[in-house]
Short mmCIF file of C-alpha atoms in Angstrom, two decimals:
data_model
loop_
_atom_site.label_atom_id
_atom_site.label_comp_id
_atom_site.label_asym_id
_atom_site.label_seq_id
_atom_site.Cartn_x
_atom_site.Cartn_y
_atom_site.Cartn_z
CA MET A 28 -0.67 5.53 28.77
CA ARG A 29 -0.51 1.72 28.71
CA GLU A 30 -2.28 1.63 25.36
CA ALA A 31 0.20 4.13 23.90
CA ILE A 32 3.15 2.02 25.11
CA ILE A 33 1.64 -1.14 23.60
CA ARG A 34 0.98 0.70 20.33
CA THR A 35 4.58 2.00 20.23
CA ILE A 36 6.14 -1.40 20.96
CA SER A 37 3.90 -3.08 18.38
CA GLY A 38 4.76 -0.44 15.78
CA LEU A 39 8.52 -0.65 16.43
CA LEU A 40 8.44 -4.45 16.18
CA TYR A 41 6.55 -4.22 12.89
CA VAL A 42 9.02 -1.68 11.44
CA SER A 43 12.05 -3.67 12.66
CA ILE A 44 10.85 -6.92 11.06
CA LEU A 45 10.00 -5.11 7.84
CA VAL A 46 13.33 -3.29 7.49
CA ALA A 47 15.36 -6.34 8.53
CA SER A 48 13.65 -8.49 5.88
CA ILE A 49 14.18 -5.87 3.16
CA LEU A 50 17.88 -5.52 3.97
CA SER A 51 18.52 -9.27 4.29
CA SER A 52 17.75 -10.68 0.84
CA GLU A 53 15.23 -10.54 -2.00
CA PHE A 54 13.93 -14.03 -1.18
CA ILE A 55 13.26 -13.19 2.48
CA PHE A 56 11.68 -9.86 1.48
CA ILE A 57 9.29 -11.54 -1.00
CA SER A 58 8.53 -14.39 1.41
CA LEU A 59 7.67 -11.97 4.22
CA PHE A 60 5.27 -10.07 1.98
CA TYR A 61 3.73 -13.31 0.80
CA LEU A 62 2.92 -14.04 4.46
CA LEU A 63 1.78 -10.47 5.15
CA GLY A 64 -0.37 -10.59 2.02
CA LEU A 65 -1.84 -13.87 3.25
CA VAL A 66 -2.90 -12.26 6.53
CA CYS A 67 -4.34 -9.27 4.63
CA LEU A 68 -6.22 -11.73 2.39
CA ILE A 69 -7.80 -13.37 5.43
CA GLU A 70 -8.78 -9.97 6.84
CA MET A 71 -10.13 -8.73 3.49
CA GLN A 72 -12.27 -11.82 3.02
CA LYS A 73 -13.85 -11.15 6.41
CA LEU A 74 -14.59 -7.54 5.41
CA LEU A 75 -16.26 -8.72 2.20
CA HIS A 76 -18.07 -11.61 3.93
CA LEU A 77 -16.37 -14.06 1.60
CA LYS A 78 -14.84 -17.46 2.33
CA SER A 79 -12.92 -18.86 -0.61
CA TYR A 80 -9.99 -21.23 -0.19
CA ALA A 81 -9.35 -20.97 -3.93
CA LEU A 82 -8.09 -17.41 -3.44
CA TYR A 83 -5.19 -18.73 -1.32
CA GLY A 84 -4.20 -20.87 -4.29
CA VAL A 85 -4.51 -17.87 -6.63
CA GLN A 86 -2.26 -15.83 -4.33
CA ALA A 87 0.36 -18.61 -4.17
CA LEU A 88 0.34 -19.09 -7.95
CA LEU A 89 0.58 -15.36 -8.78
CA PHE A 90 3.36 -14.83 -6.25
CA TYR A 91 5.29 -17.79 -7.62
CA LEU A 92 4.98 -16.64 -11.24
CA PHE A 93 5.41 -12.88 -10.85
CA SER A 94 7.36 -12.29 -7.61
CA TYR A 95 9.66 -15.30 -7.44
CA LEU A 96 10.07 -16.35 -11.10
CA LYS A 97 9.44 -12.97 -12.77
CA PHE A 98 8.57 -15.19 -15.72
CA ASN A 99 7.41 -12.68 -18.33
CA GLN A 100 7.67 -8.88 -18.45
CA ASP A 101 4.76 -8.52 -20.92
CA ALA A 102 2.51 -10.48 -18.57
CA THR A 103 3.67 -8.26 -15.69
CA ILE A 104 2.74 -5.11 -17.61
CA LEU A 105 -0.66 -6.60 -18.49
CA LEU A 106 -1.23 -7.38 -14.81
CA LEU A 107 -0.16 -3.81 -13.99
CA PHE A 108 -2.72 -2.32 -16.38
CA ILE A 109 -5.54 -4.45 -14.96
CA THR A 110 -4.51 -3.71 -11.36
CA ILE A 111 -4.38 0.06 -11.94
CA PHE A 112 -7.73 -0.05 -13.75
CA VAL A 113 -9.40 -1.91 -10.85
CA ASN A 114 -7.83 0.43 -8.28
CA LEU A 115 -8.96 3.53 -10.20
CA PHE A 116 -12.45 2.02 -10.45
CA LEU A 117 -12.44 1.72 -6.65
CA VAL A 118 -11.40 5.40 -6.44
CA LYS A 119 -14.45 6.18 -8.59
CA ASP A 120 -16.64 4.14 -6.23
CA LEU A 121 -15.11 5.96 -3.25
CA LEU A 122 -15.78 9.43 -4.64
CA PHE A 123 -19.09 9.02 -6.45
CA VAL A 124 -20.92 5.97 -5.07
CA LYS A 125 -22.46 5.99 -1.61
CA LYS A 126 -21.82 2.27 -1.11
CA ILE A 127 -19.19 0.26 -3.00
CA PRO A 128 -21.09 -2.56 -4.76
CA VAL A 129 -19.54 -5.88 -3.74
CA PHE A 130 -21.59 -8.52 -5.53
CA GLU A 131 -20.08 -12.04 -5.66
CA LYS A 132 -17.95 -11.71 -8.82
CA LYS A 133 -16.71 -8.26 -7.88
CA LYS A 134 -15.48 -9.59 -4.53
CA TYR A 135 -13.06 -11.90 -6.35
CA ILE A 136 -11.93 -9.11 -8.70
CA ILE A 137 -11.32 -6.78 -5.75
CA ILE A 138 -9.30 -9.35 -3.80
CA ILE A 139 -7.20 -10.55 -6.76
CA PHE A 140 -6.31 -7.13 -8.18
CA TYR A 141 -6.88 -4.59 -5.39
CA LEU A 142 -5.06 -6.78 -2.87
CA ILE A 143 -3.04 -9.73 -4.19
CA SER A 144 -1.53 -8.19 -7.34
CA SER A 145 -0.94 -4.85 -5.58
CA VAL A 146 1.19 -6.67 -2.99
CA ILE A 147 3.02 -8.42 -5.83
CA PHE A 148 3.96 -5.06 -7.35
CA LEU A 149 5.28 -3.99 -3.96
CA THR A 150 7.66 -6.99 -4.09
CA LEU A 151 8.68 -6.09 -7.65
CA ILE A 152 9.59 -2.46 -6.96
CA PRO A 153 13.14 -3.10 -5.61
CA THR A 154 14.07 -5.19 -8.70
CA ILE A 155 12.61 -2.84 -11.30
CA GLU A 156 16.12 -2.15 -12.64
CA GLY A 157 16.94 -5.86 -12.90
CA VAL A 158 18.81 -6.22 -9.60
CA PHE A 159 17.59 -6.15 -6.01
CA ILE A 160 17.95 -2.62 -4.59
CA PRO A 161 16.79 -2.69 -0.94
CA ARG A 162 17.39 1.05 -0.35
CA LEU A 163 14.71 1.82 -2.96
CA VAL A 164 11.93 0.05 -1.09
CA VAL A 165 13.24 1.20 2.33
CA GLY A 166 13.06 4.79 1.03
CA ILE A 167 9.50 4.20 -0.18
CA PHE A 168 8.44 2.88 3.22
CA ILE A 169 10.07 5.88 4.91
CA LEU A 170 8.04 8.18 2.67
CA ILE A 171 4.73 6.44 3.41
CA TRP A 172 5.47 6.36 7.16
CA THR A 173 6.43 10.05 7.08
CA ASN A 174 3.21 10.89 5.27
CA ASP A 175 1.04 8.90 7.70
CA THR A 176 2.80 10.26 10.80
CA PHE A 177 2.68 13.94 9.86
CA ALA A 178 -0.83 13.69 8.39
CA TYR A 179 -1.89 12.51 11.86
CA ILE A 180 0.17 15.11 13.79
CA VAL A 181 -0.81 18.09 11.63
CA GLY A 182 -4.43 16.97 11.35
CA LYS A 183 -4.78 16.44 15.09
CA ASN A 184 -3.27 19.82 16.00
CA PHE A 185 -4.31 22.09 13.13
CA GLY A 186 -7.01 20.24 11.21
CA ASN A 187 -10.34 22.01 10.70
CA LYS A 188 -11.61 21.16 7.23
CA LYS A 189 -12.71 17.54 6.87
CA LEU A 190 -11.23 15.65 3.93
CA PHE A 191 -13.90 12.94 3.57
CA GLU A 192 -16.06 13.11 6.69
CA ARG A 193 -18.64 10.44 5.83
CA ILE A 194 -15.90 7.84 5.37
CA SER A 195 -13.13 8.92 7.75
CA PRO A 196 -14.21 11.69 10.17
CA ASN A 197 -10.70 12.18 11.58
CA LYS A 198 -8.97 12.92 8.27
CA THR A 199 -8.56 16.60 7.41
CA VAL A 200 -7.36 18.62 4.44
CA GLU A 201 -4.70 20.20 6.65
CA GLY A 202 -3.52 16.73 7.72
CA PHE A 203 -3.30 15.57 4.11
CA LEU A 204 -1.28 18.66 3.14
CA GLY A 205 0.96 18.23 6.18
CA GLY A 206 1.70 14.63 5.22
CA LEU A 207 2.38 15.67 1.63
CA ILE A 208 4.73 18.51 2.59
CA PHE A 209 6.73 16.52 5.15
CA SER A 210 7.05 13.48 2.87
CA GLY A 211 8.35 15.91 0.23
CA ILE A 212 10.94 17.13 2.74
CA ALA A 213 11.81 13.52 3.62
CA SER A 214 12.37 12.78 -0.07
CA PHE A 215 15.25 15.27 -0.10
CA PHE A 216 16.97 13.59 2.85
CA ILE A 217 16.48 10.14 1.30
CA PHE A 218 18.07 11.41 -1.91
CA TYR A 219 20.89 13.08 0.03
CA TYR A 220 21.82 10.07 2.14
CA THR A 221 21.26 7.30 -0.43
CA GLN A 222 22.63 9.14 -3.50
CA PHE A 223 20.31 6.89 -5.47
CA LEU A 224 17.91 8.33 -8.08
CA SER A 225 17.48 12.08 -8.42
CA PHE A 226 15.74 14.34 -5.93
CA THR A 227 13.03 15.00 -8.56
CA ILE A 228 12.24 11.28 -8.80
CA TRP A 229 12.10 10.90 -5.02
CA LEU A 230 9.84 13.95 -4.81
CA GLY A 231 7.55 12.37 -7.42
CA LEU A 232 7.46 9.21 -5.32
CA ALA A 233 6.55 11.27 -2.25
CA ILE A 234 3.61 12.88 -4.09
CA ILE A 235 2.37 9.55 -5.51
CA LEU A 236 2.59 7.85 -2.11
CA SER A 237 0.83 10.73 -0.32
CA VAL A 238 -2.03 10.96 -2.81
CA PHE A 239 -2.60 7.27 -3.52
CA GLY A 240 -1.74 6.25 0.03
CA THR A 241 -4.52 8.51 1.31
CA LEU A 242 -6.94 7.16 -1.30
CA GLY A 243 -6.02 3.59 -0.35
CA ASP A 244 -6.64 4.33 3.31
CA LEU A 245 -10.03 5.89 2.49
CA ILE A 246 -11.07 2.96 0.30
CA GLN A 247 -10.22 0.48 3.03
CA SER A 248 -12.08 2.68 5.54
CA LYS A 249 -15.13 2.53 3.29
CA PHE A 250 -14.95 -1.27 3.15
CA LYS A 251 -14.72 -1.37 6.96
CA ARG A 252 -17.64 1.03 7.31
CA GLN A 253 -19.75 -1.12 5.00
CA ALA A 254 -18.75 -4.20 7.00
CA GLY A 255 -19.64 -2.41 10.25
CA VAL A 256 -16.22 -2.88 11.88
CA LYS A 257 -13.61 -0.46 13.25
CA ASP A 258 -10.51 -2.48 12.29
CA SER A 259 -9.77 -5.12 9.67
CA GLY A 260 -8.40 -7.40 12.40
CA SER A 261 -6.65 -7.51 15.76
CA LEU A 262 -3.22 -8.94 14.95
CA MET A 263 -1.30 -5.78 15.87
CA PRO A 264 -2.04 -4.58 19.43
CA GLY A 265 -2.95 -0.90 19.43
CA HIS A 266 -3.08 -0.75 15.63
CA GLY A 267 -5.83 -3.16 14.60
CA GLY A 268 -5.36 -5.51 11.69
CA LEU A 269 -2.32 -5.89 9.49
CA PHE A 270 -4.27 -4.56 6.51
CA ASP A 271 -4.95 -1.40 8.54
CA ARG A 272 -1.16 -0.81 8.60
CA LEU A 273 -0.47 -1.76 5.00
CA ASP A 274 -3.50 -0.41 3.12
CA SER A 275 -1.74 2.79 1.99
CA ILE A 276 1.43 1.19 0.65
CA ILE A 277 -0.44 -1.74 -0.92
CA PHE A 278 -2.79 0.54 -2.86
CA SER A 279 0.06 2.84 -3.90
CA SER A 280 2.47 0.13 -5.05
CA PRO A 281 1.19 -0.44 -8.63
CA PHE A 282 1.22 3.32 -9.24
CA VAL A 283 4.77 3.56 -7.85
CA TYR A 284 5.85 0.64 -10.04
CA ALA A 285 4.25 2.24 -13.12
CA TYR A 286 5.97 5.57 -12.35
CA LEU A 287 9.41 3.96 -11.99
CA TYR A 288 8.86 1.70 -15.02
CA ILE A 289 7.92 4.67 -17.23
CA LEU A 290 10.96 6.64 -16.05
CA ASP A 291 13.23 3.65 -16.69
CA TYR A 292 11.63 3.06 -20.11
CA VAL A 293 11.95 6.71 -21.15
CA SER A 294 15.56 6.94 -20.02
#
């Protein structure tokens, strides 16, 4: 009971800080995610048994150029292509390789593109139309939280068929479908109450976040399994590390950005 209370308080505090920063200003939103990304970077380096101070400089430089300055759209699209390629390569390693190879050079590639640049694209999503639109990123977080919550509830109560047992024994096919369906339902209410974007676009976002959010969670679980740890850290009482809370949205963000960019480009 005590653990559940601690977990709830910790989760509510996390959500409150996140939503408050998003609604306050673009600068505060980006700065918060720079700090959250920094914590995730520390946790990820521990998982990969890597200690590189240079990566903190790389994170600061990339955030300054892409998140704060937004200095060049062509460079942003190039970074997007590389990030999506690396993330899809990790999906391949998840599905078809027993152990993700993490030799020295690959560790740096994983951290720069799987983690740092993915967080950068999360900060770029609310300004994809040229102005800061906080309700867009709030809606995206609501979708990912809805997916995670109902995947857990449905999986715990009705789950029988394991989704990826050797990596995450608790995840089930029924849980995944439950998260997908309820995030689809949530997309309608987000559309209805925000009157921003069409329901079809929000539904597409729900599907992308459910699918790639689940893949991101599984990939991070595989890294933790290879490192022999249960959680990426212990910053959030009852939840584990910060990367444990953000792995789904971080992995999904470049795919969400690409989806919205393509729709904006086509229109």
